[in-house]
Coordinates of N, CA and C in Angstrom, one line a residue:
M1 N -23.1 -13.0 -25.1 CA -22.6 -11.6 -24.9 C -20.9 -12.0 -25.2
T2 N -20.7 -11.0 -26.3 CA -19.1 -10.7 -26.6 C -18.5 -9.4 -25.8
A3 N -17.0 -9.9 -25.8 CA -16.1 -8.9 -25.3 C -14.8 -8.7 -26.3
G4 N -15.1 -7.2 -26.8 CA -14.1 -7.0 -27.9 C -14.4 -7.7 -29.0
G5 N -15.6 -8.3 -29.4 CA -15.8 -9.0 -30.5 C -15.6 -10.5 -30.5
V6 N -15.2 -11.1 -29.3 CA -14.9 -12.5 -28.8 C -15.8 -13.0 -28.0
P7 N -16.5 -14.0 -28.3 CA -17.2 -14.7 -26.9 C -16.5 -14.5 -25.7
V8 N -17.5 -13.9 -24.7 CA -17.1 -14.0 -23.4 C -16.7 -15.4 -22.9
R9 N -17.1 -16.5 -23.1 CA -16.6 -17.7 -22.8 C -15.3 -18.3 -23.3
A10 N -15.1 -17.7 -24.5 CA -14.0 -18.1 -25.1 C -12.6 -17.3 -24.6
A11 N -13.0 -15.7 -24.3 CA -12.2 -14.8 -23.6 C -11.8 -15.3 -22.3
R12 N -12.5 -15.7 -21.6 CA -12.3 -16.0 -20.1 C -11.2 -17.6 -20.3
K13 N -11.3 -18.3 -21.2 CA -10.6 -19.4 -21.3 C -9.3 -19.1 -21.9
N14 N -9.0 -18.3 -22.7 CA -7.8 -17.9 -23.1 C -7.2 -16.6 -22.4
A15 N -7.9 -16.2 -21.2 CA -7.2 -15.2 -20.8 C -6.1 -15.5 -19.9
P16 N -4.8 -15.0 -19.6 CA -3.8 -15.2 -19.0 C -4.5 -15.4 -17.1
P17 N -3.6 -15.6 -16.4 CA -3.8 -15.6 -15.0 C -4.1 -14.4 -14.6
R18 N -5.1 -13.6 -13.9 CA -5.3 -12.4 -13.5 C -4.1 -12.0 -12.5
E19 N -3.3 -12.4 -11.8 CA -2.1 -12.0 -11.6 C -1.2 -11.4 -12.6
D20 N -1.0 -12.3 -13.4 CA 0.1 -11.7 -14.9 C -0.1 -10.4 -15.1
V21 N -1.6 -10.0 -15.1 CA -2.2 -8.8 -15.8 C -1.9 -7.9 -14.7
L22 N -1.9 -8.0 -13.6 CA -1.8 -7.0 -12.5 C -0.1 -6.9 -12.3
V23 N 0.7 -7.8 -12.2 CA 1.8 -7.5 -12.5 C 2.4 -6.9 -13.6
A24 N 1.8 -6.8 -14.5 CA 2.4 -6.3 -15.7 C 2.0 -4.8 -15.8
A25 N 0.8 -4.4 -15.0 CA 0.4 -3.3 -14.8 C 1.0 -2.5 -13.9
M26 N 1.3 -3.4 -13.1 CA 2.0 -2.6 -11.6 C 3.7 -2.1 -12.6
A27 N 4.0 -3.2 -13.1 CA 5.5 -2.5 -13.7 C 5.3 -1.3 -14.5
T28 N 4.4 -1.6 -15.5 CA 4.1 -0.2 -16.4 C 3.7 1.0 -15.6
I29 N 3.0 0.9 -14.4 CA 2.6 2.2 -14.1 C 3.8 2.7 -13.1
A30 N 4.4 1.8 -12.2 CA 5.9 2.3 -11.7 C 6.6 3.1 -12.6
E31 N 6.8 2.8 -14.0 CA 7.8 3.2 -14.8 C 7.3 4.3 -15.4
R32 N 6.0 4.2 -16.0 CA 5.5 5.5 -16.9 C 4.5 6.2 -16.2
G33 N 3.7 5.6 -15.1 CA 2.6 6.4 -14.6 C 1.3 5.6 -15.2
L34 N 0.2 6.0 -14.3 CA -1.3 5.5 -15.4 C -1.2 6.2 -16.4
D35 N -0.9 7.1 -17.0 CA -1.1 8.2 -18.1 C 0.1 7.4 -19.4
G36 N 0.9 6.7 -18.8 CA 2.0 5.9 -19.9 C 1.5 4.4 -20.0
L37 N 0.2 4.1 -19.2 CA -0.4 2.8 -19.6 C -1.6 2.5 -20.4
T38 N -1.7 2.0 -21.5 CA -2.6 1.6 -22.5 C -3.1 0.5 -22.4
M39 N -4.1 0.2 -22.5 CA -4.7 -1.2 -22.6 C -4.4 -2.1 -24.1
A40 N -3.9 -1.4 -25.1 CA -3.4 -1.8 -25.8 C -2.0 -2.7 -25.4
G41 N -1.2 -1.6 -25.2 CA 0.1 -1.8 -24.7 C 0.2 -3.0 -23.5
L42 N -0.7 -2.9 -22.6 CA -0.7 -4.0 -21.4 C -1.2 -5.3 -22.3
G43 N -2.2 -5.1 -23.2 CA -2.9 -6.3 -23.7 C -1.7 -7.0 -24.6
R44 N -1.1 -6.4 -25.4 CA 0.2 -7.1 -26.0 C 1.2 -7.9 -25.2
E45 N 1.4 -7.3 -23.5 CA 2.4 -8.1 -23.1 C 1.9 -9.0 -22.6
V46 N 0.6 -9.4 -22.1 CA -0.1 -10.4 -21.8 C -0.5 -10.9 -22.3
G47 N -0.7 -10.8 -23.8 CA -1.4 -11.6 -24.8 C -2.7 -11.4 -24.7
M48 N -3.6 -10.4 -24.3 CA -4.9 -10.0 -24.4 C -5.3 -9.1 -25.2
S49 N -6.2 -8.9 -25.7 CA -7.1 -7.7 -26.2 C -7.5 -6.7 -25.4
S50 N -7.5 -5.3 -26.1 CA -7.6 -4.1 -25.2 C -9.0 -4.6 -24.8
G51 N -10.1 -5.2 -25.9 CA -11.4 -5.5 -25.6 C -11.7 -6.2 -24.1
H52 N -10.8 -7.0 -24.3 CA -10.9 -8.1 -23.2 C -10.6 -7.2 -22.1
L53 N -9.5 -6.8 -22.0 CA -9.0 -6.3 -20.6 C -10.2 -5.2 -20.3
L54 N -10.5 -4.5 -21.0 CA -12.0 -3.4 -20.8 C -13.0 -4.0 -20.0
Y55 N -13.3 -5.3 -20.5 CA -14.3 -6.1 -20.1 C -14.0 -6.8 -18.8
Y56 N -12.7 -7.1 -18.3 CA -12.6 -7.5 -17.1 C -12.4 -6.3 -16.0
F57 N -12.0 -5.0 -16.7 CA -11.4 -4.0 -15.7 C -12.3 -2.8 -15.9
R58 N -13.1 -2.6 -16.9 CA -14.0 -1.4 -17.2 C -13.3 -0.4 -17.4
S59 N -12.5 0.2 -16.7 CA -11.4 1.4 -17.0 C -10.1 1.5 -16.6
K60 N -9.3 2.2 -16.8 CA -7.8 2.4 -16.5 C -7.7 2.4 -14.9
D61 N -9.1 3.3 -14.5 CA -8.7 3.4 -13.0 C -9.2 2.3 -12.2
E62 N -10.0 1.5 -12.7 CA -10.5 0.4 -12.1 C -9.4 -0.5 -12.1
L63 N -8.7 -0.6 -13.3 CA -7.4 -1.7 -13.3 C -6.4 -1.0 -12.0
L64 N -6.0 0.6 -12.0 CA -5.3 1.1 -11.1 C -5.8 0.2 -9.8
L65 N -7.0 0.6 -9.3 CA -7.1 0.3 -7.8 C -7.3 -1.4 -8.0
R66 N -7.5 -2.1 -8.6 CA -7.6 -3.4 -8.5 C -6.0 -4.0 -8.4
T67 N -5.2 -3.1 -9.2 CA -3.6 -3.5 -9.3 C -3.1 -3.6 -7.9
L68 N -3.8 -2.3 -6.8 CA -3.4 -1.7 -5.8 C -3.9 -2.7 -4.9
E69 N -5.0 -3.0 -5.2 CA -5.8 -4.2 -4.1 C -4.8 -5.9 -4.1
W70 N -4.5 -5.9 -5.2 CA -3.7 -7.3 -5.3 C -2.3 -6.8 -4.5
S71 N -1.8 -5.7 -4.9 CA -0.5 -5.3 -4.1 C -0.7 -5.4 -2.9
E72 N -1.7 -4.8 -2.2 CA -2.0 -4.8 -1.0 C -2.3 -6.1 -0.1
S73 N -2.9 -6.9 -1.0 CA -2.9 -8.3 -0.4 C -1.5 -8.8 -0.2
E74 N -0.9 -9.0 -1.2 CA 0.5 -9.3 -0.9 C 1.2 -8.9 0.3
L75 N 1.4 -7.4 0.1 CA 2.1 -6.7 1.6 C 1.1 -6.8 2.8
G76 N 0.1 -7.2 2.6 CA -0.9 -7.4 3.9 C -0.7 -8.8 4.7
R77 N -0.3 -9.8 3.7 CA 0.2 -11.3 4.3 C 1.8 -10.8 5.0
E78 N 2.3 -10.5 4.2 CA 3.8 -10.2 5.0 C 3.7 -9.4 6.3
R79 N 2.9 -8.5 6.3 CA 2.4 -7.6 7.4 C 2.2 -8.3 8.7
R80 N 1.1 -9.1 8.4 CA 0.5 -10.1 9.3 C 1.4 -11.1 9.7
A81 N 2.5 -11.3 9.1 CA 3.3 -12.4 9.1 C 4.4 -11.7 10.5
L82 N 4.7 -10.8 10.2 CA 6.0 -9.9 10.9 C 5.0 -9.4 12.1
L83 N 3.9 -8.9 12.1 CA 3.5 -8.9 13.6 C 3.1 -10.1 14.0
S84 N 2.9 -11.0 13.7 CA 2.6 -12.3 14.6 C 3.9 -13.0 15.4
R85 N 5.2 -12.2 14.6 CA 6.4 -13.2 15.5 C 6.1 -12.7 16.9
R86 N 6.9 -13.6 18.1 CA 6.9 -13.5 19.0 C 8.0 -12.6 19.1
G87 N 8.3 -11.7 20.4 CA 9.4 -10.7 20.7 C 8.5 -9.5 21.1
P88 N 9.6 -8.8 21.2 CA 9.2 -7.4 21.9 C 8.4 -6.7 20.6
A89 N 7.5 -5.7 21.0 CA 6.6 -4.9 20.3 C 7.4 -4.1 19.7
A90 N 8.2 -3.3 20.1 CA 9.3 -2.3 19.7 C 9.9 -3.2 18.0
E91 N 10.4 -4.5 18.4 CA 11.2 -4.7 17.0 C 10.1 -5.1 16.0
R92 N 9.0 -5.4 16.6 CA 7.9 -5.5 15.2 C 7.3 -4.6 14.9
L93 N 7.4 -3.2 15.7 CA 7.1 -2.1 15.2 C 8.2 -1.4 14.1
R94 N 9.6 -1.9 14.6 CA 10.6 -1.3 13.4 C 10.2 -1.7 12.1
A95 N 9.9 -3.2 12.2 CA 9.8 -3.9 11.1 C 8.4 -3.4 10.3
Y96 N 7.6 -3.0 11.1 CA 6.2 -2.5 10.2 C 6.6 -1.3 9.5
V97 N 7.3 -0.3 10.2 CA 8.0 0.8 9.7 C 8.7 0.6 8.5
D98 N 9.5 -0.5 8.3 CA 10.6 -0.5 7.7 C 9.5 -1.4 6.2
L99 N 8.7 -2.3 6.4 CA 7.9 -2.5 5.3 C 6.9 -1.2 4.8
Y100 N 6.5 -0.4 5.4 CA 5.9 0.8 5.5 C 6.6 2.0 4.2
V101 N 7.7 2.2 4.4 CA 8.5 3.1 4.1 C 9.2 2.5 2.7
P102 N 9.0 3.2 1.3 CA 9.4 2.9 0.3 C 10.7 2.5 0.4
T103 N 11.1 1.6 -0.7 CA 12.6 1.3 -0.5 C 13.3 2.3 -1.5
Q104 N 13.0 3.0 -2.3 CA 14.0 3.8 -3.3 C 12.5 4.7 -4.0
A105 N 13.2 6.0 -5.0 CA 12.1 6.8 -5.6 C 11.7 5.6 -6.7
R106 N 10.3 5.9 -6.9 CA 9.4 5.2 -7.5 C 9.4 3.7 -7.4
D107 N 9.3 3.7 -6.4 CA 8.8 2.3 -5.7 C 7.4 1.7 -6.2
P108 N 7.6 0.7 -6.9 CA 6.2 0.1 -7.5 C 4.5 0.1 -6.9
H109 N 4.8 0.1 -5.4 CA 3.6 0.1 -4.7 C 3.6 1.4 -4.3
W110 N 4.8 2.3 -4.1 CA 4.0 3.4 -3.4 C 3.7 4.4 -4.9
T111 N 4.1 3.9 -6.2 CA 3.6 4.8 -7.3 C 2.2 4.5 -7.5
L112 N 1.7 3.3 -7.2 CA 0.4 3.2 -7.5 C -0.1 3.9 -6.1
W113 N 0.1 4.1 -4.9 CA -0.5 4.6 -4.2 C -0.9 6.4 -4.6
L114 N 0.3 7.1 -5.0 CA 0.3 8.1 -5.6 C -0.8 8.5 -6.8
E115 N -0.8 7.6 -7.6 CA -1.8 7.6 -8.7 C -3.4 7.4 -8.2
V116 N -3.3 6.6 -7.2 CA -4.9 6.3 -6.7 C -5.0 7.7 -5.9
W117 N -4.3 8.4 -4.9 CA -4.2 9.6 -4.2 C -4.8 10.4 -5.2
N118 N -4.0 10.5 -6.4 CA -4.0 11.5 -7.4 C -5.3 11.6 -7.9
R119 N -6.3 10.5 -8.0 CA -7.8 10.8 -8.6 C -8.7 10.3 -7.3
S120 N -8.1 10.4 -6.3 CA -9.4 10.2 -5.3 C -10.3 11.5 -5.4
Q121 N -10.1 12.8 -5.8 CA -10.9 13.8 -5.6 C -12.2 13.6 -6.7
N122 N -12.1 12.7 -7.8 CA -12.8 12.3 -8.7 C -13.6 11.1 -8.3
A123 N -13.3 10.3 -7.5 CA -13.6 9.0 -7.2 C -15.1 8.8 -6.7
G124 N -15.6 7.8 -6.9 CA -17.0 7.4 -6.4 C -17.1 7.0 -5.0
P125 N -18.2 7.0 -4.3 CA -18.0 6.2 -3.2 C -17.5 4.9 -3.1
E126 N -18.1 4.2 -3.7 CA -17.4 2.5 -3.8 C -16.1 2.6 -3.9
E127 N -15.2 3.4 -4.9 CA -13.9 3.6 -5.2 C -13.2 4.1 -3.7
R128 N -14.1 4.9 -3.0 CA -13.6 5.6 -1.6 C -13.6 4.6 -0.8
D129 N -14.6 3.8 -0.6 CA -14.9 2.9 0.7 C -13.4 1.7 0.2
R130 N -13.0 1.3 -0.8 CA -12.3 0.4 -1.1 C -10.9 1.0 -0.9
Q131 N -10.7 1.7 -1.0 CA -9.2 2.8 -0.8 C -9.3 2.9 0.8
A132 N -10.5 3.2 1.4 CA -10.5 3.2 3.0 C -10.1 1.7 3.3
A133 N -10.7 0.7 3.1 CA -10.5 -0.3 3.6 C -8.9 -1.0 3.6
I134 N -8.3 -0.5 2.5 CA -6.8 -0.9 2.5 C -6.0 0.1 3.2
E135 N -6.4 1.3 3.4 CA -5.6 2.1 4.6 C -5.7 1.5 5.9
G136 N -7.1 1.3 6.2 CA -7.9 0.8 7.6 C -7.2 -0.4 7.9
A137 N -6.5 -1.4 7.2 CA -5.7 -2.6 7.4 C -4.9 -2.2 8.3
W138 N -4.1 -1.2 7.6 CA -2.4 -0.7 8.1 C -2.8 -0.1 9.3
H139 N -3.8 0.5 9.6 CA -4.0 1.4 10.8 C -4.6 0.5 11.8
R140 N -5.7 -0.5 11.5 CA -5.7 -1.3 12.6 C -4.9 -2.0 13.4
D141 N -3.7 -2.5 12.4 CA -2.5 -3.5 12.7 C -1.8 -2.7 13.6
L142 N -1.5 -1.4 13.4 CA -0.8 -0.7 14.0 C -1.5 -0.2 15.4
V143 N -2.7 0.0 15.3 CA -3.3 0.3 16.6 C -3.1 -0.9 17.7
A144 N -3.2 -2.1 16.9 CA -3.0 -3.4 17.7 C -1.9 -3.5 18.3
L145 N -0.7 -3.5 17.6 CA 0.6 -3.6 18.3 C 0.9 -2.6 18.9
L146 N 0.3 -1.3 18.9 CA 0.9 -0.2 20.1 C -0.1 -0.5 21.4
A147 N -1.4 -1.2 21.3 CA -2.0 -1.6 22.2 C -1.3 -2.9 23.0
E148 N -0.8 -3.9 22.4 CA 0.1 -5.0 22.8 C 1.3 -4.4 23.7
G149 N 1.9 -3.5 23.1 CA 3.3 -2.9 23.6 C 3.0 -2.1 24.8
I150 N 2.0 -1.3 24.9 CA 1.4 -0.9 26.0 C 1.0 -1.8 27.2
S151 N 0.3 -2.6 26.9 CA -0.3 -3.7 27.8 C 1.0 -4.1 28.5
R152 N 2.2 -4.6 27.7 CA 3.4 -5.1 28.4 C 4.2 -4.3 29.1
G153 N 3.8 -3.0 28.7 CA 4.9 -1.8 29.7 C 5.9 -1.5 28.6
E154 N 5.9 -2.2 27.5 CA 6.9 -1.2 26.8 C 7.1 -0.3 26.0
F155 N 5.8 0.1 25.8 CA 5.4 1.6 25.3 C 4.9 2.1 26.3
R156 N 4.9 3.7 26.3 CA 4.1 4.7 27.2 C 3.0 4.7 27.1
A157 N 1.9 4.7 27.9 CA 0.2 4.7 28.0 C -0.3 5.9 27.0
V158 N -0.1 5.9 25.9 CA -0.7 6.7 25.1 C -2.1 6.2 24.6
D159 N -3.0 6.9 23.9 CA -3.9 6.6 23.0 C -3.7 5.9 21.7
P160 N -3.8 4.5 21.8 CA -3.0 3.8 20.5 C -3.5 4.5 19.2
D161 N -5.1 4.7 19.3 CA -5.7 5.1 18.0 C -5.2 6.4 17.3
R162 N -5.0 7.2 18.2 CA -4.5 8.5 17.8 C -3.0 8.6 17.7
T163 N -2.4 7.8 18.4 CA -0.9 7.5 18.2 C -0.7 7.0 16.6
A164 N -1.6 6.1 16.5 CA -1.4 5.3 15.0 C -1.7 6.1 14.2
A165 N -2.6 7.2 14.1 CA -2.7 8.1 13.1 C -1.6 9.3 13.0
R166 N -1.3 9.4 14.0 CA 0.3 10.5 13.9 C 1.2 9.7 13.2
I167 N 1.6 8.5 13.6 CA 2.6 7.7 13.2 C 2.4 7.8 11.5
R168 N 1.4 7.1 11.4 CA 0.9 7.1 9.9 C 1.0 8.4 9.0
A169 N 0.6 9.4 9.6 CA 0.7 10.7 9.0 C 2.2 11.0 8.6
L170 N 3.1 10.6 9.5 CA 4.4 10.8 9.5 C 5.3 9.9 8.3
L171 N 4.7 8.6 8.6 CA 5.3 7.8 7.4 C 4.8 7.9 6.1
D172 N 3.6 8.5 6.0 CA 3.2 8.8 4.5 C 3.8 10.4 4.2
G173 N 4.2 11.2 4.9 CA 4.6 12.3 4.5 C 6.1 12.2 3.9
F174 N 7.1 11.0 4.9 CA 8.3 10.9 4.6 C 8.3 10.2 3.4
S175 N 7.3 9.2 3.1 CA 7.3 8.1 2.2 C 7.2 8.9 0.8
I176 N 6.3 9.6 0.6 CA 5.9 10.4 -0.4 C 6.8 11.1 -1.1
Q177 N 7.7 11.7 -0.3 CA 9.1 12.5 -0.5 C 10.1 11.4 -1.0
L178 N 10.3 10.6 -0.6 CA 11.2 9.2 -1.3 C 10.6 8.5 -2.5
A179 N 9.5 8.5 -2.3 CA 8.9 8.1 -3.9 C 8.8 8.9 -4.6
V180 N 8.7 10.1 -4.8 CA 8.7 11.2 -5.8 C 10.1 11.3 -6.2
G181 N 11.0 11.3 -5.2 CA 12.5 11.4 -5.3 C 12.9 12.7 -5.1
L182 N 12.4 13.3 -4.4 CA 12.7 14.9 -3.9 C 14.0 14.5 -3.2
P183 N 15.4 15.1 -3.5 CA 16.5 15.3 -3.3 C 16.8 15.8 -1.6
T184 N 16.1 15.6 -0.7 CA 16.1 15.8 0.4 C 16.6 14.8 1.5
L185 N 16.1 13.7 1.8 CA 16.0 12.8 2.8 C 16.3 11.6 2.1
D186 N 17.5 10.5 2.4 CA 17.5 9.3 1.7 C 17.0 8.3 2.8
R187 N 16.6 7.2 2.4 CA 15.8 6.4 3.2 C 16.3 5.6 4.7
G188 N 17.8 5.9 4.9 CA 18.2 5.6 6.0 C 17.9 7.0 6.9
A189 N 18.0 8.5 6.2 CA 17.9 9.5 7.1 C 16.3 9.4 7.9
I190 N 15.2 8.8 6.6 CA 14.0 8.8 7.1 C 13.8 8.1 7.9
L191 N 14.3 6.7 8.3 CA 14.2 5.7 9.4 C 14.7 6.1 10.5
A192 N 16.0 6.9 10.6 CA 16.3 7.6 11.8 C 15.3 8.5 12.2
H193 N 14.7 9.7 11.7 CA 13.8 10.5 12.0 C 12.5 9.8 12.8
V194 N 12.2 8.8 12.0 CA 10.8 8.0 12.7 C 11.4 7.5 13.8
R195 N 12.6 6.6 13.8 CA 13.2 6.2 15.0 C 13.0 7.1 16.3
E196 N 13.4 8.3 16.1 CA 13.6 9.1 17.0 C 12.3 9.5 17.6
F197 N 11.2 9.6 16.6 CA 9.6 10.5 16.9 C 9.4 9.0 17.9
L198 N 9.2 7.6 17.4 CA 8.6 6.7 18.0 C 9.3 6.7 19.5
D199 N 10.7 7.0 19.4 CA 11.3 6.7 20.8 C 10.8 8.0 21.6
D200 N 10.7 9.1 21.1 CA 10.1 10.4 22.0 C 8.8 10.0 22.3
T201 N 7.9 9.5 21.6 CA 6.6 9.0 21.7 C 6.3 8.1 22.7
L202 N 7.2 7.0 22.7 CA 6.4 5.8 23.3 C 7.3 5.0 24.2
T203 N 8.7 5.8 24.2 CA 9.3 5.1 25.8 C 9.0 5.6 26.9
P204 N 8.6 4.5 27.6 CA 8.3 4.9 28.9 C 8.6 6.0 29.7
R205 N 8.3 6.8 30.5 CA 9.1 8.1 31.2 C 9.3 7.1 32.6
P206 N 10.4 7.5 33.0 CA 10.9 7.2 34.4 C 9.8 7.4 35.7
T207 N 9.7 6.5 36.3 CA 8.7 6.6 37.6 C 9.8 7.5 38.5
A208 N 9.1 8.6 39.5 CA 9.5 9.2 40.4 C 9.9 8.2 41.6

């Protein structure tokens, strides 16, 4: 079997580390969007032919989703580390929010998400399941954190699953505005809005 006219065994031997390809793809997509990414250009950057890249990733959409999955695996390790810290659940919730919200316009991680969402209408069942798995990890971790805070009396006795869905919807809405560079709210103002919402939603009510 061959890939781009080169034996597959040789292609695998000479291929750069997978992570190098994904790092380069993420940087290009963040700078120019998926439409600005070509397999030929990416291949030149990492020392592979476009045929080799197509053999490994099949299409630009698959490359996009694989790059997002790699980026999310990195963020997932960071998220699990900060959520496993000792200390108040409220502090870890603020750290979760800080990790979730983009750092600036055209944040590379969020640019990947915007590109994936833009193509979701035409995605197949497998691609939708993979996307849902990524989002589900963020949701489950937030539900567990809220449940912990409730059990310790730090948070009001709300439904953790429903509240997590609302918090993430709020974070997504603000994050999209920041990621696309809308001149409405800066990151500091967004975090202030989120903190106010969390305080209103989760602060225990005084007992009579």
